[in-house]
């Protein structure tokens, strides 16, 4: 049996915490090993938007979120954002992929500038230098020239920018459907299988399948 994929996940203080929490849930459901870090601002946003308290202490946070999402033993580890001993802080032990969801423009700009003042920024820097998938989900509008230039810089460096812009061709019926559309695109980029709604053309392809013959 192959080892589970290891995904470094980060929450920063942008609006859109529902995307990050749903992504965490889906990664654990896919039996990935998840390393999670979040900023102080992310704790404020989680409480404001989702009425969820993200504990400041990593061990307490790991127990709390593992219980919330039914994570298997050892599948979820939460690190403090100042924990320089975390595996993801070194290219000698990087994750297979990383997603920052949601991602503030401050974090995006710091990563674009090559800064590494905390674990989230350093882990992202490791992904870029090790040529591993890095997905950023920036939630901001409108976008300034600096925002656009930083995103272009990161795209050229190998990162993937996935703005949380849900599609409507599947006729979403709830906010959860809109969240799942964005989370599905992130999962696609980091190579984690999922079944979060139909893909474009699937219904038409199914309609065109020949009828099965009885034997």
Short mmCIF file of N, CA and C in Angstrom, two decimals, residues 1 4 19 34 36 47 68 74 91 97 102 105 111 118 135-136 154-155 163 166 168 188-189 195 200:
data_model
loop_
_atom_site.label_atom_id
_atom_site.label_comp_id
_atom_site.label_asym_id
_atom_site.label_seq_id
_atom_site.Cartn_x
_atom_site.Cartn_y
_atom_site.Cartn_z
N UNK A 1 0.84 -1.19 0.00
CA UNK A 1 0.00 0.00 0.00
C UNK A 1 0.88 1.24 0.00
N UNK A 4 0.06 7.76 2.04
CA UNK A 4 -0.92 8.79 1.68
C UNK A 4 -0.22 10.05 1.19
N UNK A 19 -14.34 28.03 2.21
CA UNK A 19 -13.57 27.29 1.21
C UNK A 19 -12.47 26.47 1.88
N UNK A 34 -2.66 15.65 6.20
CA UNK A 34 -2.76 17.10 6.09
C UNK A 34 -1.93 17.77 7.18
N UNK A 36 -1.52 21.46 8.63
CA UNK A 36 -2.30 22.69 8.58
C UNK A 36 -1.66 23.77 9.44
N UNK A 47 -14.08 32.72 13.17
CA UNK A 47 -15.11 33.01 14.17
C UNK A 47 -16.20 33.89 13.59
N UNK A 68 -13.83 17.05 14.75
CA UNK A 68 -14.88 17.69 13.95
C UNK A 68 -15.06 16.99 12.60
N UNK A 74 -3.33 10.38 13.03
CA UNK A 74 -2.13 10.74 12.29
C UNK A 74 -2.36 11.42 10.96
N UNK A 91 13.08 22.08 2.55
CA UNK A 91 13.02 21.36 1.29
C UNK A 91 13.44 19.91 1.43
N UNK A 97 2.15 18.76 -2.05
CA UNK A 97 1.53 19.95 -2.65
C UNK A 97 1.07 20.85 -1.51
N UNK A 102 -8.39 30.39 2.39
CA UNK A 102 -8.24 31.54 1.50
C UNK A 102 -6.88 32.20 1.68
N UNK A 105 -4.10 39.08 0.19
CA UNK A 105 -3.17 39.72 -0.72
C UNK A 105 -1.85 40.03 -0.02
N UNK A 111 4.85 36.20 -0.44
CA UNK A 111 5.39 35.04 -1.14
C UNK A 111 5.98 35.45 -2.49
N UNK A 118 7.13 33.62 8.29
CA UNK A 118 6.36 32.68 9.11
C UNK A 118 6.28 31.35 8.37
N UNK A 135 -0.94 26.15 -4.76
CA UNK A 135 -2.20 26.74 -5.21
C UNK A 135 -2.59 27.85 -4.24
N UNK A 136 -2.85 29.02 -4.78
CA UNK A 136 -3.28 30.15 -3.98
C UNK A 136 -4.72 30.51 -4.35
N UNK A 154 3.89 35.22 -9.40
CA UNK A 154 3.80 33.88 -8.82
C UNK A 154 3.46 32.83 -9.87
N UNK A 155 2.58 33.19 -10.80
CA UNK A 155 2.24 32.25 -11.87
C UNK A 155 3.47 31.90 -12.69
N UNK A 163 -8.76 31.87 -8.28
CA UNK A 163 -9.70 32.78 -7.63
C UNK A 163 -11.00 32.04 -7.30
N UNK A 166 -17.00 30.72 -8.59
CA UNK A 166 -17.77 29.51 -8.94
C UNK A 166 -18.49 29.64 -10.26
N UNK A 168 -21.71 28.37 -12.85
CA UNK A 168 -23.13 28.17 -12.62
C UNK A 168 -23.75 27.19 -13.61
N UNK A 188 -8.38 19.46 -7.97
CA UNK A 188 -7.87 19.07 -9.29
C UNK A 188 -6.41 19.49 -9.44
N UNK A 189 -6.09 20.70 -9.00
CA UNK A 189 -4.74 21.23 -9.18
C UNK A 189 -3.71 20.53 -8.32
N UNK A 195 -15.45 13.80 -5.98
CA UNK A 195 -16.70 13.73 -6.74
C UNK A 195 -17.60 14.89 -6.31
N UNK A 200 -17.85 19.40 -16.68
CA UNK A 200 -18.39 19.90 -17.95
C UNK A 200 -18.43 18.78 -18.98
#
